[in-house]
PDB file of C-alpha atoms in Angstrom:
ATOM      1  CA  MET A   1     203.992 -55.467 265.523  1.00 69.00           C
ATOM      2  CA  ASP A   2     205.366 -56.648 268.686  1.00 83.00           C
ATOM      3  CA  GLN A   3     203.572 -55.831 271.761  1.00 90.00           C
ATOM      4  CA  ILE A   4     206.149 -54.421 274.294  1.00 94.00           C
ATOM      5  CA  ILE A   5     203.813 -52.441 276.493  1.00 96.00           C
ATOM      6  CA  PHE A   6     200.531 -53.533 276.446  1.00 96.00           C
ATOM      7  CA  PRO A   7     201.258 -56.894 278.048  1.00 96.00           C
ATOM      8  CA  HIS A   8     202.310 -55.068 281.373  1.00 97.00           C
ATOM      9  CA  ILE A   9     198.568 -52.902 281.043  1.00 97.00           C
ATOM     10  CA  HIS A  10     196.069 -55.352 279.520  1.00 96.00           C
ATOM     11  CA  ARG A  11     194.684 -56.640 282.870  1.00 97.00           C
ATOM     12  CA  PHE A  12     193.934 -52.960 284.081  1.00 96.00           C
ATOM     13  CA  ARG A  13     190.837 -50.916 282.828  1.00 96.00           C
ATOM     14  CA  ALA A  14     192.185 -47.641 283.494  1.00 96.00           C
ATOM     15  CA  THR A  15     195.859 -46.766 283.145  1.00 95.00           C
ATOM     16  CA  ALA A  16     197.826 -43.281 283.607  1.00 93.00           C
ATOM     17  CA  LEU A  17     201.017 -42.124 281.962  1.00 94.00           C
ATOM     18  CA  ALA A  18     203.293 -40.174 284.332  1.00 92.00           C
ATOM     19  CA  GLY A  19     206.534 -38.589 283.422  1.00 92.00           C
ATOM     20  CA  ILE A  20     209.537 -37.387 285.936  1.00 92.00           C
ATOM     21  CA  CYS A  21     209.881 -34.452 283.598  1.00 89.00           C
ATOM     22  CA  LYS A  22     208.558 -32.561 280.476  1.00 84.00           C
ATOM     23  CA  ASN A  23     209.635 -34.420 277.221  1.00 86.00           C
ATOM     24  CA  ALA A  24     210.316 -37.580 279.061  1.00 89.00           C
ATOM     25  CA  GLY A  25     208.712 -39.720 276.361  1.00 89.00           C
ATOM     26  CA  LYS A  26     204.989 -40.030 277.362  1.00 90.00           C
ATOM     27  CA  THR A  27     203.466 -39.320 274.099  1.00 90.00           C
ATOM     28  CA  THR A  28     206.101 -41.727 272.477  1.00 91.00           C
ATOM     29  CA  VAL A  29     204.795 -44.376 274.972  1.00 94.00           C
ATOM     30  CA  LEU A  30     201.187 -43.216 274.275  1.00 94.00           C
ATOM     31  CA  ASN A  31     201.537 -43.686 270.687  1.00 94.00           C
ATOM     32  CA  ARG A  32     202.801 -47.044 271.050  1.00 95.00           C
ATOM     33  CA  ILE A  33     200.133 -48.039 273.151  1.00 96.00           C
ATOM     34  CA  LEU A  34     197.509 -46.867 270.970  1.00 95.00           C
ATOM     35  CA  ARG A  35     198.924 -49.040 268.033  1.00 95.00           C
ATOM     36  CA  GLU A  36     199.244 -51.926 270.343  1.00 96.00           C
ATOM     37  CA  VAL A  37     195.610 -52.006 271.863  1.00 96.00           C
ATOM     38  CA  PRO A  38     193.427 -54.707 270.019  1.00 95.00           C
ATOM     39  CA  ALA A  39     191.424 -53.442 267.211  1.00 93.00           C
ATOM     40  CA  ASP A  40     188.217 -54.742 268.949  1.00 95.00           C
ATOM     41  CA  GLU A  41     188.677 -52.546 271.995  1.00 96.00           C
ATOM     42  CA  THR A  42     187.110 -49.331 272.420  1.00 97.00           C
ATOM     43  CA  LEU A  43     189.621 -47.065 273.735  1.00 97.00           C
ATOM     44  CA  ALA A  44     188.975 -43.846 275.428  1.00 98.00           C
ATOM     45  CA  LEU A  45     191.858 -41.090 275.754  1.00 97.00           C
ATOM     46  CA  THR A  46     192.359 -37.837 277.555  1.00 95.00           C
ATOM     47  CA  SER A  47     195.163 -35.648 279.191  1.00 92.00           C
ATOM     48  CA  ILE A  48     195.490 -33.596 282.329  1.00 88.00           C
ATOM     49  CA  GLY A  49     197.998 -31.312 280.021  1.00 79.00           C
ATOM     50  CA  ARG A  50     198.071 -30.470 276.556  1.00 82.00           C
ATOM     51  CA  ASP A  51     199.129 -33.176 274.354  1.00 79.00           C
ATOM     52  CA  GLY A  52     199.474 -33.675 270.585  1.00 70.00           C
ATOM     53  CA  GLU A  53     200.936 -30.242 269.730  1.00 67.00           C
ATOM     54  CA  THR A  54     203.611 -30.078 267.120  1.00 62.00           C
ATOM     55  CA  TRP A  55     205.658 -27.744 269.388  1.00 59.00           C
ATOM     56  CA  ASP A  56     206.052 -27.829 273.104  1.00 60.00           C
ATOM     57  CA  LEU A  57     204.435 -24.194 274.036  1.00 54.00           C
ATOM     58  CA  VAL A  58     207.008 -24.107 277.164  1.00 55.00           C
ATOM     59  CA  THR A  59     210.221 -25.354 275.947  1.00 56.00           C
ATOM     60  CA  GLY A  60     209.845 -24.670 272.201  1.00 58.00           C
ATOM     61  CA  THR A  61     211.120 -28.441 271.244  1.00 59.00           C
ATOM     62  CA  GLN A  62     209.594 -30.472 268.694  1.00 63.00           C
ATOM     63  CA  LYS A  63     206.908 -33.370 269.805  1.00 70.00           C
ATOM     64  CA  PRO A  64     205.048 -36.049 268.468  1.00 77.00           C
ATOM     65  CA  GLY A  65     201.747 -35.947 267.188  1.00 85.00           C
ATOM     66  CA  ILE A  66     198.883 -38.407 268.666  1.00 94.00           C
ATOM     67  CA  PHE A  67     197.299 -40.490 265.989  1.00 95.00           C
ATOM     68  CA  VAL A  68     193.838 -42.189 267.160  1.00 97.00           C
ATOM     69  CA  ARG A  69     192.008 -44.589 265.095  1.00 96.00           C
ATOM     70  CA  GLN A  70     188.393 -44.745 264.135  1.00 97.00           C
ATOM     71  CA  GLY A  71     185.998 -45.409 267.193  1.00 97.00           C
ATOM     72  CA  THR A  72     188.183 -43.945 269.620  1.00 98.00           C
ATOM     73  CA  LEU A  73     186.450 -41.786 272.507  1.00 98.00           C
ATOM     74  CA  LEU A  74     188.430 -38.510 273.489  1.00 97.00           C
ATOM     75  CA  ALA A  75     188.164 -36.045 276.089  1.00 97.00           C
ATOM     76  CA  THR A  76     189.613 -32.641 274.810  1.00 97.00           C
ATOM     77  CA  ALA A  77     188.884 -28.881 275.074  1.00 97.00           C
ATOM     78  CA  ALA A  78     186.582 -27.240 272.620  1.00 97.00           C
ATOM     79  CA  GLY A  79     189.206 -24.752 271.485  1.00 96.00           C
ATOM     80  CA  LEU A  80     191.462 -27.775 270.192  1.00 96.00           C
ATOM     81  CA  LEU A  81     188.807 -29.237 268.017  1.00 96.00           C
ATOM     82  CA  ARG A  82     190.057 -27.039 265.169  1.00 95.00           C
ATOM     83  CA  HIS A  83     193.620 -28.820 265.702  1.00 93.00           C
ATOM     84  CA  CYS A  84     191.955 -32.604 265.213  1.00 95.00           C
ATOM     85  CA  ASP A  85     191.945 -33.778 261.506  1.00 94.00           C
ATOM     86  CA  ILE A  86     189.440 -36.539 262.468  1.00 96.00           C
ATOM     87  CA  THR A  87     185.823 -36.537 261.495  1.00 97.00           C
ATOM     88  CA  ARG A  88     183.801 -36.575 264.895  1.00 97.00           C
ATOM     89  CA  GLU A  89     180.746 -36.936 266.741  1.00 98.00           C
ATOM     90  CA  ILE A  90     180.047 -35.141 269.615  1.00 98.00           C
ATOM     91  CA  LEU A  91     178.679 -37.059 272.626  1.00 98.00           C
ATOM     92  CA  ALA A  92     178.455 -34.831 275.459  1.00 98.00           C
ATOM     93  CA  ALA A  93     179.753 -31.308 277.217  1.00 97.00           C
ATOM     94  CA  THR A  94     181.242 -32.027 280.410  1.00 97.00           C
ATOM     95  CA  GLY A  95     180.967 -28.664 282.084  1.00 96.00           C
ATOM     96  CA  VAL A  96     184.489 -28.534 282.996  1.00 96.00           C
ATOM     97  CA  ALA A  97     186.139 -25.311 282.042  1.00 95.00           C
ATOM     98  CA  THR A  98     189.696 -24.804 280.741  1.00 93.00           C
ATOM     99  CA  PRO A  99     191.896 -22.191 279.539  1.00 93.00           C
ATOM    100  CA  LEU A 100     191.110 -23.777 276.100  1.00 95.00           C
ATOM    101  CA  GLY A 101     187.538 -24.007 276.503  1.00 97.00           C
ATOM    102  CA  GLU A 102     185.248 -26.399 277.926  1.00 97.00           C
ATOM    103  CA  VAL A 103     185.910 -30.320 277.706  1.00 97.00           C
ATOM    104  CA  ILE A 104     183.937 -32.129 275.026  1.00 98.00           C
ATOM    105  CA  VAL A 105     183.573 -36.098 274.932  1.00 98.00           C
ATOM    106  CA  LEU A 106     183.806 -37.159 271.130  1.00 98.00           C
ATOM    107  CA  ARG A 107     184.002 -40.268 269.049  1.00 98.00           C
ATOM    108  CA  ALA A 108     186.507 -40.363 266.243  1.00 98.00           C
ATOM    109  CA  LEU A 109     184.683 -41.431 263.052  1.00 98.00           C
ATOM    110  CA  SER A 110     187.832 -41.809 261.275  1.00 98.00           C
ATOM    111  CA  ASP A 111     191.437 -42.077 261.936  1.00 97.00           C
ATOM    112  CA  GLY A 112     193.670 -38.938 262.304  1.00 96.00           C
ATOM    113  CA  GLN A 113     195.559 -36.520 264.367  1.00 95.00           C
ATOM    114  CA  VAL A 114     194.330 -35.132 267.819  1.00 96.00           C
ATOM    115  CA  GLN A 115     195.417 -32.895 270.451  1.00 94.00           C
ATOM    116  CA  LEU A 116     194.209 -33.339 273.817  1.00 94.00           C
ATOM    117  CA  ALA A 117     193.368 -31.163 277.165  1.00 93.00           C
ATOM    118  CA  GLY A 118     190.914 -32.539 279.363  1.00 92.00           C
ATOM    119  CA  PRO A 119     190.410 -32.000 283.172  1.00 92.00           C
ATOM    120  CA  SER A 120     193.003 -31.812 285.800  1.00 86.00           C
ATOM    121  CA  VAL A 121     191.188 -32.496 289.156  1.00 87.00           C
ATOM    122  CA  THR A 122     190.477 -35.778 290.634  1.00 86.00           C
ATOM    123  CA  GLU A 123     186.844 -35.521 291.049  1.00 91.00           C
ATOM    124  CA  GLN A 124     186.509 -34.153 287.347  1.00 93.00           C
ATOM    125  CA  LEU A 125     188.811 -37.412 286.167  1.00 93.00           C
ATOM    126  CA  VAL A 126     186.420 -39.687 287.926  1.00 93.00           C
ATOM    127  CA  SER A 127     183.223 -38.181 286.446  1.00 95.00           C
ATOM    128  CA  LEU A 128     184.938 -38.059 282.967  1.00 96.00           C
ATOM    129  CA  SER A 129     185.790 -41.763 283.424  1.00 95.00           C
ATOM    130  CA  GLN A 130     181.896 -42.498 284.446  1.00 96.00           C
ATOM    131  CA  LEU A 131     180.955 -40.681 280.892  1.00 97.00           C
ATOM    132  CA  PHE A 132     183.409 -42.665 279.196  1.00 98.00           C
ATOM    133  CA  TRP A 133     182.149 -46.109 280.518  1.00 97.00           C
ATOM    134  CA  ARG A 134     178.624 -44.869 279.834  1.00 98.00           C
ATOM    135  CA  PHE A 135     179.724 -44.329 275.990  1.00 98.00           C
ATOM    136  CA  GLY A 136     180.958 -47.923 275.535  1.00 98.00           C
ATOM    137  CA  ALA A 137     184.587 -47.560 276.489  1.00 98.00           C
ATOM    138  CA  SER A 138     186.440 -51.029 277.392  1.00 97.00           C
ATOM    139  CA  ARG A 139     189.531 -49.489 278.281  1.00 97.00           C
ATOM    140  CA  ILE A 140     190.972 -45.877 279.506  1.00 97.00           C
ATOM    141  CA  LEU A 141     194.400 -44.314 279.062  1.00 96.00           C
ATOM    142  CA  ILE A 142     194.970 -40.752 280.672  1.00 94.00           C
ATOM    143  CA  ASP A 143     198.219 -39.056 279.984  1.00 91.00           C
ATOM    144  CA  GLY A 144     199.658 -36.891 282.709  1.00 80.00           C
ATOM    145  CA  ALA A 145     201.594 -33.836 283.181  1.00 63.00           C
ATOM    146  CA  VAL A 146     205.088 -33.012 284.798  1.00 54.00           C
ATOM    147  CA  GLY A 147     204.571 -32.677 288.439  1.00 53.00           C
ATOM    148  CA  ARG A 148     201.287 -34.104 288.791  1.00 51.00           C
ATOM    149  CA  LYS A 149     200.746 -37.164 290.502  1.00 55.00           C
ATOM    150  CA  SER A 150     196.902 -36.825 290.987  1.00 56.00           C
ATOM    151  CA  LEU A 151     196.241 -39.170 288.252  1.00 59.00           C
ATOM    152  CA  CYS A 152     198.330 -41.760 290.504  1.00 64.00           C
ATOM    153  CA  SER A 153     195.349 -42.223 292.390  1.00 73.00           C
ATOM    154  CA  ARG A 154     193.396 -45.436 292.626  1.00 79.00           C
ATOM    155  CA  ARG A 155     190.184 -43.327 292.107  1.00 82.00           C
ATOM    156  CA  VAL A 156     191.643 -42.340 288.719  1.00 87.00           C
ATOM    157  CA  ALA A 157     193.431 -45.236 287.458  1.00 91.00           C
ATOM    158  CA  GLU A 158     194.363 -48.518 288.523  1.00 92.00           C
ATOM    159  CA  ALA A 159     197.777 -48.755 287.127  1.00 94.00           C
ATOM    160  CA  THR A 160     200.853 -46.390 286.171  1.00 93.00           C
ATOM    161  CA  VAL A 161     203.188 -46.452 283.393  1.00 95.00           C
ATOM    162  CA  LEU A 162     206.178 -44.088 284.499  1.00 95.00           C
ATOM    163  CA  CYS A 163     208.227 -42.493 281.798  1.00 94.00           C
ATOM    164  CA  ALA A 164     211.924 -41.336 282.311  1.00 95.00           C
ATOM    165  CA  GLY A 165     214.101 -39.807 279.680  1.00 93.00           C
ATOM    166  CA  ALA A 166     217.246 -38.279 279.203  1.00 94.00           C
ATOM    167  CA  SER A 167     215.557 -34.818 279.110  1.00 92.00           C
ATOM    168  CA  PHE A 168     215.660 -34.551 283.102  1.00 94.00           C
ATOM    169  CA  GLY A 169     219.587 -34.320 283.038  1.00 93.00           C
ATOM    170  CA  GLY A 170     222.626 -36.574 283.485  1.00 95.00           C
ATOM    171  CA  MET A 171     222.182 -40.433 283.446  1.00 97.00           C
ATOM    172  CA  GLU A 172     222.389 -40.817 287.258  1.00 97.00           C
ATOM    173  CA  ALA A 173     220.371 -38.044 288.472  1.00 97.00           C
ATOM    174  CA  THR A 174     217.806 -39.619 285.961  1.00 97.00           C
ATOM    175  CA  LEU A 175     218.306 -42.992 287.492  1.00 98.00           C
ATOM    176  CA  ALA A 176     217.989 -41.688 291.132  1.00 97.00           C
ATOM    177  CA  GLU A 177     214.701 -39.667 290.632  1.00 95.00           C
ATOM    178  CA  THR A 178     213.136 -42.708 288.653  1.00 96.00           C
ATOM    179  CA  ALA A 179     213.988 -44.772 291.417  1.00 97.00           C
ATOM    180  CA  HIS A 180     212.844 -42.521 294.186  1.00 96.00           C
ATOM    181  CA  ILE A 181     209.360 -42.069 292.418  1.00 94.00           C
ATOM    182  CA  CYS A 182     209.061 -45.515 291.732  1.00 95.00           C
ATOM    183  CA  ARG A 183     209.173 -46.303 295.523  1.00 95.00           C
ATOM    184  CA  ILE A 184     206.524 -43.684 296.369  1.00 94.00           C
ATOM    185  CA  LEU A 185     204.177 -45.273 293.806  1.00 93.00           C
ATOM    186  CA  GLN A 186     204.776 -48.745 295.112  1.00 95.00           C
ATOM    187  CA  THR A 187     204.093 -47.629 298.682  1.00 96.00           C
ATOM    188  CA  PRO A 188     202.459 -50.841 300.096  1.00 95.00           C
ATOM    189  CA  ALA A 189     198.926 -50.442 300.760  1.00 94.00           C
ATOM    190  CA  LEU A 190     197.499 -50.858 304.505  1.00 91.00           C
ATOM    191  CA  PRO A 191     194.032 -51.903 304.574  1.00 80.00           C
ATOM    192  CA  GLY A 192     191.392 -50.349 307.035  1.00 79.00           C
ATOM    193  CA  ASP A 193     189.527 -46.966 307.476  1.00 83.00           C
ATOM    194  CA  PRO A 194     191.294 -43.761 308.790  1.00 83.00           C
ATOM    195  CA  PRO A 195     190.517 -42.109 312.175  1.00 87.00           C
ATOM    196  CA  ASP A 196     187.311 -40.406 312.317  1.00 85.00           C
ATOM    197  CA  THR A 197     188.720 -36.872 312.480  1.00 83.00           C
ATOM    198  CA  ARG A 198     189.274 -33.226 310.793  1.00 87.00           C
ATOM    199  CA  GLU A 199     192.655 -33.010 312.193  1.00 92.00           C
ATOM    200  CA  LYS A 200     195.583 -32.787 309.859  1.00 93.00           C
ATOM    201  CA  PHE A 201     197.184 -35.983 311.443  1.00 95.00           C
ATOM    202  CA  VAL A 202     196.354 -38.400 314.168  1.00 95.00           C
ATOM    203  CA  LEU A 203     199.145 -40.681 315.796  1.00 95.00           C
ATOM    204  CA  CYS A 204     197.716 -44.004 316.904  1.00 92.00           C
ATOM    205  CA  ASP A 205     200.184 -46.217 318.525  1.00 88.00           C
ATOM    206  CA  LYS A 206     203.023 -46.250 316.104  1.00 94.00           C
ATOM    207  CA  GLN A 207     200.691 -44.971 312.892  1.00 96.00           C
ATOM    208  CA  LEU A 208     200.486 -41.576 312.072  1.00 97.00           C
ATOM    209  CA  HIS A 209     197.487 -40.979 309.866  1.00 96.00           C
ATOM    210  CA  VAL A 210     197.522 -37.965 307.671  1.00 96.00           C
ATOM    211  CA  ARG A 211     194.860 -36.280 305.880  1.00 93.00           C
ATOM    212  CA  GLY A 212     196.029 -34.435 302.804  1.00 91.00           C
ATOM    213  CA  ALA A 213     199.583 -34.063 301.396  1.00 93.00           C
ATOM    214  CA  VAL A 214     202.693 -35.622 303.181  1.00 96.00           C
ATOM    215  CA  THR A 215     205.402 -33.012 302.425  1.00 96.00           C
ATOM    216  CA  ASP A 216     208.960 -32.354 303.501  1.00 97.00           C
ATOM    217  CA  HIS A 217     207.601 -29.093 305.160  1.00 97.00           C
ATOM    218  CA  PHE A 218     205.105 -31.381 307.178  1.00 97.00           C
ATOM    219  CA  LEU A 219     207.194 -34.314 308.198  1.00 97.00           C
ATOM    220  CA  LEU A 220     210.470 -33.171 309.089  1.00 97.00           C
ATOM    221  CA  PRO A 221     209.615 -31.072 311.857  1.00 96.00           C
ATOM    222  CA  LEU A 222     207.447 -34.039 313.382  1.00 95.00           C
ATOM    223  CA  LEU A 223     210.251 -36.553 312.906  1.00 94.00           C
ATOM    224  CA  ARG A 224     212.022 -35.857 316.441  1.00 90.00           C
ATOM    225  CA  GLY A 225     208.725 -36.360 318.174  1.00 93.00           C
ATOM    226  CA  LEU A 226     207.581 -39.543 316.486  1.00 95.00           C
ATOM    227  CA  PRO A 227     208.142 -42.955 318.098  1.00 95.00           C
ATOM    228  CA  GLU A 228     210.934 -44.898 316.241  1.00 95.00           C
ATOM    229  CA  GLY A 229     209.308 -47.340 313.735  1.00 96.00           C
ATOM    230  CA  VAL A 230     206.561 -45.238 312.953  1.00 97.00           C
ATOM    231  CA  THR A 231     204.525 -45.874 309.704  1.00 97.00           C
ATOM    232  CA  VAL A 232     203.307 -42.747 308.187  1.00 98.00           C
ATOM    233  CA  ILE A 233     199.635 -43.485 306.186  1.00 97.00           C
ATOM    234  CA  ALA A 234     198.585 -41.379 303.375  1.00 95.00           C
ATOM    235  CA  GLN A 235     195.109 -41.861 301.429  1.00 91.00           C
ATOM    236  CA  ASP A 236     197.431 -42.605 298.210  1.00 89.00           C
ATOM    237  CA  ALA A 237     200.675 -42.351 296.596  1.00 90.00           C
ATOM    238  CA  SER A 238     199.270 -39.079 294.981  1.00 86.00           C
ATOM    239  CA  ARG A 239     199.698 -37.474 298.604  1.00 91.00           C
ATOM    240  CA  LEU A 240     203.166 -38.555 299.114  1.00 93.00           C
ATOM    241  CA  LEU A 241     205.102 -35.544 297.923  1.00 93.00           C
ATOM    242  CA  LEU A 242     208.448 -36.467 300.114  1.00 95.00           C
ATOM    243  CA  SER A 243     211.960 -35.949 298.564  1.00 96.00           C
ATOM    244  CA  ALA A 244     214.405 -38.976 298.804  1.00 96.00           C
ATOM    245  CA  SER A 245     216.446 -36.922 301.322  1.00 97.00           C
ATOM    246  CA  ALA A 246     213.212 -36.683 303.700  1.00 97.00           C
ATOM    247  CA  LEU A 247     212.143 -40.247 303.142  1.00 97.00           C
ATOM    248  CA  HIS A 248     215.815 -41.290 304.349  1.00 97.00           C
ATOM    249  CA  LYS A 249     215.625 -39.125 307.330  1.00 97.00           C
ATOM    250  CA  LEU A 250     212.302 -41.185 308.096  1.00 97.00           C
ATOM    251  CA  GLU A 251     213.723 -44.594 307.657  1.00 97.00           C
ATOM    252  CA  LEU A 252     216.931 -43.975 309.744  1.00 97.00           C
ATOM    253  CA  ARG A 253     214.275 -43.754 312.558  1.00 95.00           C
ATOM    254  CA  GLY A 254     212.932 -47.235 311.526  1.00 97.00           C
ATOM    255  CA  GLY A 255     210.046 -45.296 309.889  1.00 97.00           C
ATOM    256  CA  SER A 256     208.306 -46.471 306.774  1.00 98.00           C
ATOM    257  CA  LEU A 257     205.289 -45.023 304.538  1.00 98.00           C
ATOM    258  CA  ALA A 258     201.674 -46.760 303.507  1.00 97.00           C
ATOM    259  CA  VAL A 259     198.572 -45.973 301.799  1.00 95.00           C
ATOM    260  CA  ARG A 260     195.300 -46.653 302.083  1.00 93.00           C
ATOM    261  CA  ASP A 261     194.645 -47.105 298.440  1.00 91.00           C
ATOM    262  CA  GLY A 262     197.477 -48.611 296.444  1.00 90.00           C
ATOM    263  CA  ILE A 263     198.083 -48.516 292.792  1.00 89.00           C
ATOM    264  CA  THR A 264     200.235 -50.810 290.630  1.00 94.00           C
ATOM    265  CA  LEU A 265     203.190 -49.738 288.917  1.00 95.00           C
ATOM    266  CA  ALA A 266     202.869 -51.622 285.750  1.00 97.00           C
ATOM    267  CA  ALA A 267     206.348 -50.636 283.895  1.00 97.00           C
ATOM    268  CA  VAL A 268     208.864 -47.984 283.389  1.00 97.00           C
ATOM    269  CA  ALA A 269     209.444 -46.575 279.894  1.00 97.00           C
ATOM    270  CA  VAL A 270     212.836 -45.210 279.263  1.00 96.00           C
ATOM    271  CA  ASN A 271     213.537 -42.808 276.546  1.00 94.00           C
ATOM    272  CA  PRO A 272     217.531 -42.329 276.067  1.00 95.00           C
ATOM    273  CA  TYR A 273     216.923 -39.379 273.691  1.00 92.00           C
ATOM    274  CA  SER A 274     216.629 -35.535 274.933  1.00 90.00           C
ATOM    275  CA  ALA A 275     214.272 -33.139 273.464  1.00 84.00           C
ATOM    276  CA  TYR A 276     217.424 -30.649 274.051  1.00 84.00           C
ATOM    277  CA  GLY A 277     220.044 -32.630 271.870  1.00 81.00           C
ATOM    278  CA  SER A 278     221.876 -34.672 274.134  1.00 85.00           C
ATOM    279  CA  SER A 279     221.352 -38.562 274.578  1.00 92.00           C
ATOM    280  CA  PHE A 280     222.276 -41.579 276.640  1.00 95.00           C
ATOM    281  CA  ASP A 281     223.620 -44.819 275.226  1.00 96.00           C
ATOM    282  CA  ALA A 282     220.551 -46.685 274.837  1.00 95.00           C
ATOM    283  CA  ALA A 283     221.579 -50.127 276.077  1.00 96.00           C
ATOM    284  CA  GLU A 284     223.340 -48.944 279.302  1.00 97.00           C
ATOM    285  CA  PHE A 285     220.404 -46.575 280.237  1.00 97.00           C
ATOM    286  CA  LEU A 286     218.361 -49.715 279.606  1.00 97.00           C
ATOM    287  CA  GLN A 287     220.566 -51.938 281.640  1.00 98.00           C
ATOM    288  CA  LYS A 288     220.985 -49.431 284.581  1.00 98.00           C
ATOM    289  CA  MET A 289     217.566 -48.971 285.123  1.00 98.00           C
ATOM    290  CA  THR A 290     216.851 -52.195 285.132  1.00 98.00           C
ATOM    291  CA  ALA A 291     218.834 -52.515 287.865  1.00 98.00           C
ATOM    292  CA  ARG A 292     217.607 -49.569 289.965  1.00 98.00           C
ATOM    293  CA  VAL A 293     213.813 -50.774 289.978  1.00 98.00           C
ATOM    294  CA  ASP A 294     211.769 -53.732 290.260  1.00 96.00           C
ATOM    295  CA  VAL A 295     209.205 -53.431 287.766  1.00 97.00           C
ATOM    296  CA  PRO A 296     209.503 -54.224 283.732  1.00 97.00           C
ATOM    297  CA  VAL A 297     211.531 -51.532 282.212  1.00 98.00           C
ATOM    298  CA  ILE A 298     210.990 -51.031 278.297  1.00 96.00           C
ATOM    299  CA  ASP A 299     212.837 -48.721 275.855  1.00 94.00           C
ATOM    300  CA  VAL A 300     210.026 -47.654 273.578  1.00 84.00           C
ATOM    301  CA  GLY A 301     212.126 -44.637 271.799  1.00 68.00           C
ATOM    302  CA  SER A 302     214.533 -47.143 270.369  1.00 57.00           C
ATOM    303  CA  ARG A 303     211.897 -49.633 268.941  1.00 53.00           C
ATOM    304  CA  GLN A 304     209.943 -47.291 266.925  1.00 51.00           C
TER     305      GLN A 304
END
């Protein structure tokens, strides 16, 4: 099999998959990576949503399953174990509660289909990663959930693969949303410690240091009072929840964004097929996305 995704993530120990919408193609990308990872690696896998089910419980659309090979480490909710057709060894109970039961760490003793539902909080994901390393993982993959950028924190993963699909809407809207998210994820890192304060924000010269999330609701009322050319600094890209319109208004005043902990956007994976029946011209979608973002763009769905 040709390696079309792994070359872009091979140098990162922990990689997260994020999607711009539901049914963006994350599971297809995940399965491709699972097939491309070299056989001599011990892969660890979890999800911050529920993944691997045959039908999406929210949209009612059909979804691909998740197939793992023998030796893979998994973290999933105890209530989903009956849906995993692998022979397994239970390694640890994490104490992390989910609506589907406690998150359990296990090792696959055979190849087979699995369903995943792991931790959703950054601190829990960090602790889980430590367990994975302890049990011999050489690489971690974290499958994300729509609207959740917490996994794009460097504390959780070194790199992100962003998935963009026709399920979002029209082609132009999909291109624009993907380009905006790519800009946020590629916000440059500005080294240095933040001011020692409990305030929500501190303005030092032309640097606005923000604790917590940077949202439209927070930033827009402040813009007129901020100096031109101000740099708004957040901890990491997961805290930057600005719309494209708000970012444009900041830039009109010569302002910019920065983070203290940067993350690598390794690639954009495009899916020209919508779960709702429509589709884009695959070649046109790939070409236009490549022109809109400055990272590698891969059409995985058309190369299965």
